[in-house]
Structure formats: structure tokens, C-alpha cells
């Protein structure tokens, strides 16, 4: 019996070995399977991580800057109405538009408590909208300069410069000022930044807006908000105006400053805020669609054809000069006009304009018509028998 069992065990020996070999192979297969699953998981994780990293970088560096105007609401904030925008975009817009906004300081005539005359200082803002080689033009609110005896303008980085009133529209609370390039260096003139105006007819409620101006007379500041109404009727300075409404803070001194969009373009000229302790975030601005035609009208209504003199033909006068065929002799000079500012005098004879001979008053008028306001012309005159050259800037004269 024992021999039989031993013999059977000996016969099963090869099968035991085979089973053990199969078991070992199964163990190896299970190990390899786990190994490849692990390696595959790691590889997938790495690939997914790289893909996410690429998408994030692409969005951050390409997509978001391209569509930076599309701001988002940060739902993680405690106050869900707080709007997040691209900080870099807003800073860039302010930096680009800020140099076109100026501070205005006025010395105003008024009446004191005892009904006596007095003077007080006022402040406001303005926007540079045009420049020539000789002058810089600024638009502001009429009420900013209404009672001013002296108007000073401060362009960013410069000292105050006295300004002149070019024209005004009291009903729409707008005025145009100018400063002479004589008070600025060539480098200053090169650095003058002229504002870009957008058509405010394209503005809709909810558009972002930035107010830039001389807040409380302390220098140029910027505030951020939205356009909250595109058509609001208000009474300002005893006048009814239709204006844009904005949540961007507009404070005393901001009047005449700019309301700009996120392209850095002017969409309004700031005028007032609601002076009421029960109301917040309500400011008003004259839309660019309203302001621009008025500004253009003020500029076009300037009469550049007058030297500010009354003249008569030399031949009609009692003055005689040997060798002079003709000319226009000055019989009266308008105070503060072009001729007065240039130093022309009564009895001066205008012999030529920019080397074009002047033989009569009619020819003088026709020649002046060829030039525009603010142009500088060179007159050849005869004064007390002596020839002289005088440059004259054609100053504006409202019709």
C-alpha cells in the first residue's frame, strides 16, 4: 500500500512542478498588469496635466487679453455685484487718456455778504480736443469759466498757463478755451495729447466708464463705474439738459472733465453729480454726440477774416509817400484784436501780406479770407516812412 502511494506521488511530481510554474507565471502577469495600469495612470495624469496647463496658459496669454473687455463676476466674493475687470486694461486706458485732461483754476468776480465786490477761486477740468502749431484748444463746461476774470490751465507736468475764451454755448453749458504755444516749449507741444472722441450714440446701459478730472481741485484723478442711463433730463445751472448718467464718481472740480470708455475714447463731458445725502453713485455727463456738434459750431463760427482794424485806401487818405503805388492804411484798431495784440498802430500802412502786395482795402479783405483762424501771417508795413515786418496771429472773433 505504501509502495503504491509512493509510486502515485512520484507520478504526480511533474504536475506539481507544472502547477507551481503556472502559478508563478500568473503572479508575474498580475504584477505586470498592475504595473502597466499604474504606469498608464501616471502617463494619463501627466498628459492631462500638460493639456490643462497648455489650455490655461493659452487662455491667460492669448484669449483673455484679446477679449479683455469681457469682464466676469467673481461668484466667490461675498458681494456678488462686485465686477472684476482686467486691472492692466483699466490702468492702460487711464494712462493713455489722462494727459488729454487738464486742470482749470479760475479767479472769479463775486459779491460778498455786504454786497461788495470780491474775488474767489474756482476749479474745474477740461479736455484737449485740438491743437495747431500755435495753439491748444480745450473744451469745458461754461459754468466753470462763467464768472472768471482770469483762467489758468494746467497740462499734466506743466505750470499754469493763462487761457482765453474762444467761444461758448451757455444753453448747453459748454465753452471752448485756447492757450498759446508761446507759453510752451517745443517738447511740451510735441507731448500734447489730443483726446479721441467716440460716438456716444453707440453707448448702452452697463458699458464700463471711467471719469477723469480735477476732483475737488486737488489734481487729476480717475474713478470707475458703468453707464447707468443713456438719456436723463436734469436741471443744471438753471438749464434743462439731456445727459448720460454714470456710477463713476463725479466730484466738485470734475466738471468739464472726460468720461471715457475702455478704448480710451471720450463719450461724455462731465457736468454734475446729485448733491443729496440720500443718493449715491449718480453722476451726469454731456454726451459726446451732443457736445461735438456744439464744439464744431463754436469753432466754425469764428471769423478769421478780420485783423481787428478799420482801414481805408491810401489813395483816399491825405497821407502821401513817394514811390508807393497803394496800400491799406489803418485808421482804427480794435482793442484786444489781432492787430492790437501784434502791435500794429494807427496810420500804419499795410503794404503786403506774406509777400503778396496790397494795393487797396478790398484786396486786403480778400487776401485775409484765404487764411484760417489761428494762422500766423507776415505783414509788411510802412510806419512813419520806414519799412517794417510784423507777424500777426489771426485771433478768433465770434460772430
Short mmCIF file of C-alpha atoms in Angstrom, two decimals:
data_model
loop_
_atom_site.label_atom_id
_atom_site.label_comp_id
_atom_site.label_asym_id
_atom_site.label_seq_id
_atom_site.Cartn_x
_atom_site.Cartn_y
_atom_site.Cartn_z
CA UNK A 1 0.00 0.00 0.00
CA UNK A 2 2.75 2.36 0.94
CA UNK A 3 4.63 1.48 -2.19
CA UNK A 4 1.53 2.27 -4.21
CA UNK A 5 1.16 5.68 -2.61
CA UNK A 6 4.81 6.49 -3.08
CA UNK A 7 4.58 5.48 -6.67
CA UNK A 8 1.50 7.72 -7.12
CA UNK A 9 3.29 10.66 -5.52
CA UNK A 10 6.24 10.13 -7.79
CA UNK A 11 3.92 10.09 -10.77
CA UNK A 12 2.34 13.47 -9.69
CA UNK A 13 5.68 15.19 -9.21
CA UNK A 14 5.87 16.66 -12.75
CA UNK A 15 2.33 18.01 -12.41
CA UNK A 16 3.19 19.78 -9.15
CA UNK A 17 6.08 21.47 -10.80
CA UNK A 18 3.91 22.48 -13.74
CA UNK A 19 1.23 23.90 -11.44
CA UNK A 20 3.80 25.85 -9.50
CA UNK A 21 5.21 27.21 -12.75
CA UNK A 22 1.72 28.25 -13.90
CA UNK A 23 1.09 29.88 -10.54
CA UNK A 24 4.35 31.81 -10.79
CA UNK A 25 3.52 32.94 -14.31
CA UNK A 26 0.08 34.09 -13.13
CA UNK A 27 1.72 36.08 -10.36
CA UNK A 28 4.06 37.70 -12.90
CA UNK A 29 1.11 38.50 -15.17
CA UNK A 30 -0.78 40.07 -12.31
CA UNK A 31 2.29 42.15 -11.41
CA UNK A 32 2.80 43.27 -14.97
CA UNK A 33 -0.89 44.08 -15.28
CA UNK A 34 -0.76 46.23 -12.14
CA UNK A 35 2.49 47.79 -13.28
CA UNK A 36 1.11 48.79 -16.66
CA UNK A 37 -2.11 50.10 -15.08
CA UNK A 38 -0.03 52.22 -12.71
CA UNK A 39 2.28 53.45 -15.45
CA UNK A 40 -0.70 54.16 -17.70
CA UNK A 41 -2.43 56.11 -14.96
CA UNK A 42 0.67 58.18 -14.34
CA UNK A 43 1.12 58.81 -18.05
CA UNK A 44 -2.53 59.82 -18.45
CA UNK A 45 -2.25 62.13 -15.46
CA UNK A 46 0.85 63.74 -16.92
CA UNK A 47 -0.77 64.18 -20.32
CA UNK A 48 -3.94 65.60 -18.74
CA UNK A 49 -1.85 67.95 -16.62
CA UNK A 50 0.09 69.13 -19.67
CA UNK A 51 -3.14 69.65 -21.59
CA UNK A 52 -4.70 71.67 -18.75
CA UNK A 53 -1.51 73.68 -18.37
CA UNK A 54 -1.46 74.44 -22.10
CA UNK A 55 -5.12 75.48 -22.16
CA UNK A 56 -4.68 77.66 -19.07
CA UNK A 57 -1.57 79.36 -20.47
CA UNK A 58 -3.19 79.89 -23.88
CA UNK A 59 -6.31 81.40 -22.33
CA UNK A 60 -4.33 83.60 -19.95
CA UNK A 61 -1.84 84.89 -22.51
CA UNK A 62 -3.93 84.90 -25.69
CA UNK A 63 -7.68 84.61 -25.22
CA UNK A 64 -8.18 86.81 -22.14
CA UNK A 65 -6.04 89.74 -23.39
CA UNK A 66 -7.80 89.57 -26.75
CA UNK A 67 -11.24 89.74 -25.15
CA UNK A 68 -10.29 91.73 -22.08
CA UNK A 69 -13.41 93.83 -22.35
CA UNK A 70 -15.45 90.78 -21.42
CA UNK A 71 -15.25 91.05 -17.65
CA UNK A 72 -16.65 88.43 -15.31
CA UNK A 73 -18.44 88.37 -11.99
CA UNK A 74 -16.45 86.64 -9.27
CA UNK A 75 -19.04 84.40 -7.59
CA UNK A 76 -16.58 83.54 -4.82
CA UNK A 77 -16.76 87.08 -3.43
CA UNK A 78 -19.03 87.88 -0.53
CA UNK A 79 -20.64 90.67 -2.59
CA UNK A 80 -21.74 89.14 -5.92
CA UNK A 81 -22.33 92.56 -7.53
CA UNK A 82 -18.64 93.45 -7.45
CA UNK A 83 -17.36 93.42 -11.01
CA UNK A 84 -13.88 92.18 -11.82
CA UNK A 85 -12.18 93.58 -14.88
CA UNK A 86 -8.70 93.34 -16.25
CA UNK A 87 -6.68 95.57 -13.94
CA UNK A 88 -3.96 96.02 -16.53
CA UNK A 89 -6.52 97.09 -19.14
CA UNK A 90 -8.06 99.76 -16.91
CA UNK A 91 -4.63 101.10 -15.95
CA UNK A 92 -3.56 101.25 -19.59
CA UNK A 93 -6.75 103.09 -20.60
CA UNK A 94 -6.35 105.67 -17.82
CA UNK A 95 -2.68 106.22 -18.60
CA UNK A 96 -3.44 106.77 -22.28
CA UNK A 97 -6.33 109.21 -21.80
CA UNK A 98 -5.19 111.09 -18.69
CA UNK A 99 -2.76 113.50 -20.48
CA UNK A 100 -5.65 114.91 -22.55
CA UNK A 101 -7.47 116.09 -19.40
CA UNK A 102 -6.37 119.39 -17.85
CA UNK A 103 -6.97 121.16 -14.55
CA UNK A 104 -8.60 124.59 -14.69
CA UNK A 105 -8.29 127.22 -11.97
CA UNK A 106 -10.26 130.44 -12.16
CA UNK A 107 -10.25 133.78 -10.39
CA UNK A 108 -13.90 134.76 -10.24
CA UNK A 109 -15.70 138.02 -9.62
CA UNK A 110 -18.41 137.87 -6.98
CA UNK A 111 -20.32 139.72 -4.28
CA UNK A 112 -19.61 139.39 -0.56
CA UNK A 113 -22.03 139.35 2.38
CA UNK A 114 -22.07 143.15 2.47
CA UNK A 115 -22.95 143.38 -1.24
CA UNK A 116 -19.44 144.49 -2.07
CA UNK A 117 -17.32 143.17 -4.91
CA UNK A 118 -14.95 140.35 -4.12
CA UNK A 119 -12.95 137.64 -5.86
CA UNK A 120 -12.81 133.95 -5.17
CA UNK A 121 -11.02 130.96 -6.67
CA UNK A 122 -12.77 128.17 -8.54
CA UNK A 123 -11.66 124.90 -10.06
CA UNK A 124 -12.72 122.61 -12.85
CA UNK A 125 -11.47 120.38 -15.64
CA UNK A 126 -11.13 120.46 -19.41
CA UNK A 127 -10.36 118.19 -22.37
CA UNK A 128 -7.81 118.92 -25.11
CA UNK A 129 -9.64 118.29 -28.38
CA UNK A 130 -7.48 120.05 -30.97
CA UNK A 131 -4.06 121.63 -31.43
CA UNK A 132 -2.24 123.59 -34.10
CA UNK A 133 1.36 124.70 -34.32
CA UNK A 134 0.43 127.83 -32.38
CA UNK A 135 -2.46 126.94 -30.07
CA UNK A 136 -4.03 124.23 -27.94
CA UNK A 137 -7.85 124.05 -27.73
CA UNK A 138 -9.76 122.84 -24.70
CA UNK A 139 -13.47 122.16 -24.10
CA UNK A 140 -15.00 122.58 -20.66
CA UNK A 141 -18.33 123.45 -19.01
CA UNK A 142 -19.47 127.04 -19.39
CA UNK A 143 -20.26 127.29 -15.68
CA UNK A 144 -16.59 126.54 -14.90
CA UNK A 145 -15.46 129.83 -16.50
CA UNK A 146 -18.72 131.79 -16.33
CA UNK A 147 -17.60 134.46 -13.84
CA UNK A 148 -13.86 134.16 -14.39
CA UNK A 149 -11.68 137.22 -14.77
CA UNK A 150 -8.60 135.02 -15.10
CA UNK A 151 -8.47 131.41 -16.36
CA UNK A 152 -5.45 129.20 -15.71
CA UNK A 153 -4.91 125.82 -17.34
CA UNK A 154 -2.51 123.16 -16.08
CA UNK A 155 -1.49 120.49 -18.57
CA UNK A 156 -0.01 117.43 -16.88
CA UNK A 157 3.59 118.11 -15.95
CA UNK A 158 3.48 121.85 -16.70
CA UNK A 159 2.98 125.09 -14.82
CA UNK A 160 -0.32 127.04 -15.07
CA UNK A 161 -0.88 128.83 -18.39
CA UNK A 162 -3.37 131.65 -18.90
CA UNK A 163 -6.18 130.71 -21.26
CA UNK A 164 -8.53 132.74 -23.45
CA UNK A 165 -12.20 132.08 -24.16
CA UNK A 166 -12.68 131.16 -27.81
CA UNK A 167 -16.44 130.69 -27.70
CA UNK A 168 -19.30 129.45 -25.53
CA UNK A 169 -22.77 127.93 -25.59
CA UNK A 170 -24.50 128.88 -22.34
CA UNK A 171 -27.66 126.87 -23.05
CA UNK A 172 -25.70 123.62 -23.35
CA UNK A 173 -23.16 124.56 -20.65
CA UNK A 174 -20.13 124.26 -22.94
CA UNK A 175 -17.17 126.55 -23.63
CA UNK A 176 -14.01 126.37 -25.71
CA UNK A 177 -10.69 127.77 -24.44
CA UNK A 178 -7.29 128.17 -26.04
CA UNK A 179 -3.73 128.53 -24.78
CA UNK A 180 -0.84 129.82 -26.85
CA UNK A 181 2.16 127.72 -27.79
CA UNK A 182 4.26 130.74 -26.82
CA UNK A 183 3.86 129.55 -23.24
CA UNK A 184 5.02 126.01 -24.03
CA UNK A 185 8.33 124.59 -25.14
CA UNK A 186 8.63 122.71 -28.42
CA UNK A 187 8.93 119.48 -26.42
CA UNK A 188 5.77 120.37 -24.47
CA UNK A 189 3.87 120.89 -27.71
CA UNK A 190 5.09 117.56 -29.08
CA UNK A 191 3.83 115.85 -25.92
CA UNK A 192 0.37 117.42 -26.04
CA UNK A 193 -2.13 114.57 -26.24
CA UNK A 194 -5.37 115.27 -28.09
CA UNK A 195 -8.35 113.26 -26.83
CA UNK A 196 -10.14 110.84 -29.12
CA UNK A 197 -13.93 111.15 -29.15
CA UNK A 198 -16.33 108.24 -29.70
CA UNK A 199 -19.93 108.43 -30.86
CA UNK A 200 -21.92 108.13 -27.62
CA UNK A 201 -24.93 107.01 -29.67
CA UNK A 202 -23.33 103.55 -29.57
CA UNK A 203 -23.18 103.51 -25.75
CA UNK A 204 -25.57 101.17 -23.92
CA UNK A 205 -26.52 100.82 -20.27
CA UNK A 206 -23.96 98.67 -18.50
CA UNK A 207 -20.95 99.81 -20.54
CA UNK A 208 -17.93 100.46 -18.37
CA UNK A 209 -16.93 104.11 -17.94
CA UNK A 210 -14.03 106.00 -16.33
CA UNK A 211 -14.34 109.61 -15.14
CA UNK A 212 -11.13 111.65 -15.26
CA UNK A 213 -10.92 115.17 -13.83
CA UNK A 214 -9.61 117.67 -11.33
CA UNK A 215 -11.58 116.30 -8.36
CA UNK A 216 -12.03 118.88 -5.55
CA UNK A 217 -9.27 120.95 -7.18
CA UNK A 218 -6.54 118.61 -5.97
CA UNK A 219 -5.29 117.39 -9.36
CA UNK A 220 -6.31 114.82 -11.93
CA UNK A 221 -7.91 111.65 -10.53
CA UNK A 222 -9.82 108.73 -12.04
CA UNK A 223 -12.93 106.82 -10.92
CA UNK A 224 -14.55 103.70 -12.37
CA UNK A 225 -18.18 102.74 -12.95
CA UNK A 226 -20.78 101.98 -15.59
CA UNK A 227 -23.19 103.94 -17.76
CA UNK A 228 -26.45 103.67 -15.84
CA UNK A 229 -28.68 105.66 -18.21
CA UNK A 230 -28.23 106.88 -21.77
CA UNK A 231 -30.92 109.58 -21.57
CA UNK A 232 -31.74 111.53 -18.41
CA UNK A 233 -33.23 115.02 -18.20
CA UNK A 234 -31.80 117.21 -15.45
CA UNK A 235 -31.78 120.85 -14.41
CA UNK A 236 -28.18 122.06 -14.04
CA UNK A 237 -27.11 125.68 -13.66
CA UNK A 238 -30.79 126.60 -14.20
CA UNK A 239 -30.77 124.89 -17.59
CA UNK A 240 -32.54 121.73 -18.74
CA UNK A 241 -30.09 119.24 -20.20
CA UNK A 242 -30.39 115.71 -21.57
CA UNK A 243 -27.38 113.77 -20.33
CA UNK A 244 -25.82 110.37 -19.77
CA UNK A 245 -25.89 109.03 -16.22
CA UNK A 246 -22.97 107.13 -14.70
CA UNK A 247 -22.00 105.44 -11.45
CA UNK A 248 -18.40 106.65 -11.83
CA UNK A 249 -17.82 109.13 -9.02
CA UNK A 250 -18.02 112.76 -10.20
CA UNK A 251 -17.00 115.28 -7.56
CA UNK A 252 -16.68 119.09 -7.41
CA UNK A 253 -13.86 120.04 -9.78
CA UNK A 254 -14.67 117.18 -12.17
CA UNK A 255 -16.93 119.47 -14.21
CA UNK A 256 -15.59 119.73 -17.75
CA UNK A 257 -13.56 116.53 -17.42
CA UNK A 258 -13.83 113.38 -19.51
CA UNK A 259 -15.96 110.27 -19.25
CA UNK A 260 -14.16 107.64 -21.33
CA UNK A 261 -14.88 104.09 -22.47
CA UNK A 262 -12.50 101.13 -22.25
CA UNK A 263 -10.98 102.14 -25.59
CA UNK A 264 -9.80 105.39 -24.02
CA UNK A 265 -12.29 107.45 -26.08
CA UNK A 266 -14.34 110.33 -24.70
CA UNK A 267 -18.05 109.51 -24.56
CA UNK A 268 -19.06 112.46 -22.39
CA UNK A 269 -18.06 115.74 -20.75
CA UNK A 270 -18.75 115.50 -17.03
CA UNK A 271 -21.07 118.12 -15.64
CA UNK A 272 -22.51 117.37 -12.21
CA UNK A 273 -23.45 114.91 -9.52
CA UNK A 274 -26.56 114.61 -7.39
CA UNK A 275 -25.89 116.66 -4.27
CA UNK A 276 -28.08 114.66 -1.90
CA UNK A 277 -27.06 112.58 1.10
CA UNK A 278 -29.75 110.02 0.28
CA UNK A 279 -28.40 109.33 -3.23
CA UNK A 280 -25.17 107.58 -4.17
CA UNK A 281 -23.36 106.79 -7.43
CA UNK A 282 -25.31 109.20 -9.64
CA UNK A 283 -23.25 111.46 -11.89
CA UNK A 284 -24.12 113.25 -15.10
CA UNK A 285 -22.20 113.89 -18.30
CA UNK A 286 -22.97 115.70 -21.57
CA UNK A 287 -22.78 113.02 -24.24
CA UNK A 288 -20.18 113.34 -26.99
CA UNK A 289 -23.00 113.09 -29.55
CA UNK A 290 -24.43 116.30 -28.07
CA UNK A 291 -21.14 118.08 -27.40
CA UNK A 292 -19.22 117.57 -30.65
CA UNK A 293 -21.62 119.47 -32.98
CA UNK A 294 -21.60 122.36 -30.49
CA UNK A 295 -17.81 122.40 -30.32
CA UNK A 296 -17.59 122.30 -34.12
CA UNK A 297 -20.14 125.10 -34.34
CA UNK A 298 -18.15 127.28 -31.93
CA UNK A 299 -15.01 126.74 -33.99
CA UNK A 300 -16.72 127.31 -37.32
CA UNK A 301 -18.42 130.48 -36.09
CA UNK A 302 -15.08 132.15 -35.56
CA UNK A 303 -14.38 134.92 -38.03
CA UNK A 304 -10.75 134.78 -39.15
CA UNK A 305 -11.14 137.35 -41.89
CA UNK A 306 -10.74 140.35 -39.62
CA UNK A 307 -7.46 141.84 -38.48
CA UNK A 308 -9.38 143.81 -35.90
CA UNK A 309 -8.80 147.08 -37.76
CA UNK A 310 -10.67 149.66 -39.75
CA UNK A 311 -8.79 150.67 -42.87
CA UNK A 312 -9.07 152.96 -45.83
CA UNK A 313 -7.30 153.11 -49.16
CA UNK A 314 -4.04 155.01 -49.05
CA UNK A 315 -5.13 156.88 -52.16
CA UNK A 316 -8.22 158.12 -50.30
CA UNK A 317 -6.20 159.49 -47.39
CA UNK A 318 -4.29 162.70 -47.08
CA UNK A 319 -1.05 160.78 -46.49
CA UNK A 320 1.41 160.62 -49.34
CA UNK A 321 4.53 158.54 -49.66
CA UNK A 322 6.80 158.76 -52.64
CA UNK A 323 7.18 155.53 -54.56
CA UNK A 324 4.15 153.79 -53.01
CA UNK A 325 1.53 152.77 -55.55
CA UNK A 326 -1.14 151.93 -52.96
CA UNK A 327 -1.97 150.15 -49.74
CA UNK A 328 -4.42 149.99 -46.85
CA UNK A 329 -3.92 152.49 -44.07
CA UNK A 330 -5.13 151.71 -40.53
CA UNK A 331 -7.50 154.35 -39.16
CA UNK A 332 -8.71 152.46 -36.07
CA UNK A 333 -7.61 149.38 -34.09
CA UNK A 334 -9.99 147.06 -32.20
CA UNK A 335 -8.81 146.63 -28.63
CA UNK A 336 -7.74 143.04 -27.94
CA UNK A 337 -7.93 142.08 -31.62
CA UNK A 338 -5.28 140.53 -33.84
CA UNK A 339 -3.71 143.85 -34.88
CA UNK A 340 -3.72 145.18 -31.32
CA UNK A 341 -2.02 142.04 -29.98
CA UNK A 342 0.60 142.19 -32.74
CA UNK A 343 1.48 145.83 -32.03
CA UNK A 344 0.07 147.49 -35.14
CA UNK A 345 -0.69 151.20 -34.78
CA UNK A 346 -2.99 153.80 -36.24
CA UNK A 347 -1.66 155.24 -39.54
CA UNK A 348 0.40 152.10 -40.25
CA UNK A 349 0.19 151.25 -43.95
CA UNK A 350 -0.22 147.57 -44.83
CA UNK A 351 1.82 147.07 -48.00
CA UNK A 352 1.81 143.24 -48.29
CA UNK A 353 0.62 140.00 -46.68
CA UNK A 354 3.02 137.07 -46.90
CA UNK A 355 4.79 138.94 -49.77
CA UNK A 356 1.53 139.47 -51.72
CA UNK A 357 1.30 143.23 -52.48
CA UNK A 358 -1.76 145.00 -51.01
CA UNK A 359 -2.91 147.95 -53.12
CA UNK A 360 -6.39 148.52 -51.64
CA UNK A 361 -8.67 147.71 -48.72
CA UNK A 362 -10.70 145.37 -50.94
CA UNK A 363 -7.59 143.40 -51.77
CA UNK A 364 -6.66 143.30 -48.08
CA UNK A 365 -10.04 141.75 -47.14
CA UNK A 366 -9.87 139.20 -49.94
CA UNK A 367 -6.33 138.18 -49.03
CA UNK A 368 -7.18 137.72 -45.33
CA UNK A 369 -10.07 135.40 -46.30
CA UNK A 370 -7.51 132.90 -47.61
CA UNK A 371 -6.36 132.17 -44.06
CA UNK A 372 -7.94 130.42 -41.10
CA UNK A 373 -8.25 131.44 -37.50
CA UNK A 374 -5.02 130.91 -35.55
CA UNK A 375 -2.87 131.17 -38.69
CA UNK A 376 0.11 133.47 -38.38
CA UNK A 377 0.72 135.85 -41.28
CA UNK A 378 3.58 138.22 -42.02
CA UNK A 379 2.68 141.81 -42.80
CA UNK A 380 4.98 144.29 -44.46
CA UNK A 381 4.04 147.73 -43.17
CA UNK A 382 5.20 151.29 -43.51
CA UNK A 383 5.37 153.23 -40.25
CA UNK A 384 6.49 156.85 -40.29
CA UNK A 385 8.15 156.34 -43.63
CA UNK A 386 10.08 153.25 -42.57
CA UNK A 387 9.53 149.68 -43.75
CA UNK A 388 8.92 147.02 -41.08
CA UNK A 389 7.88 143.37 -40.91
CA UNK A 390 5.29 142.29 -38.29
CA UNK A 391 3.87 138.82 -37.62
CA UNK A 392 0.17 138.71 -36.78
CA UNK A 393 -1.74 135.77 -35.37
CA UNK A 394 -5.35 135.77 -36.59
CA UNK A 395 -7.25 135.56 -33.31
CA UNK A 396 -10.88 134.39 -33.22
CA UNK A 397 -13.71 136.85 -33.22
CA UNK A 398 -17.17 135.43 -32.56
CA UNK A 399 -19.85 136.49 -34.98
#
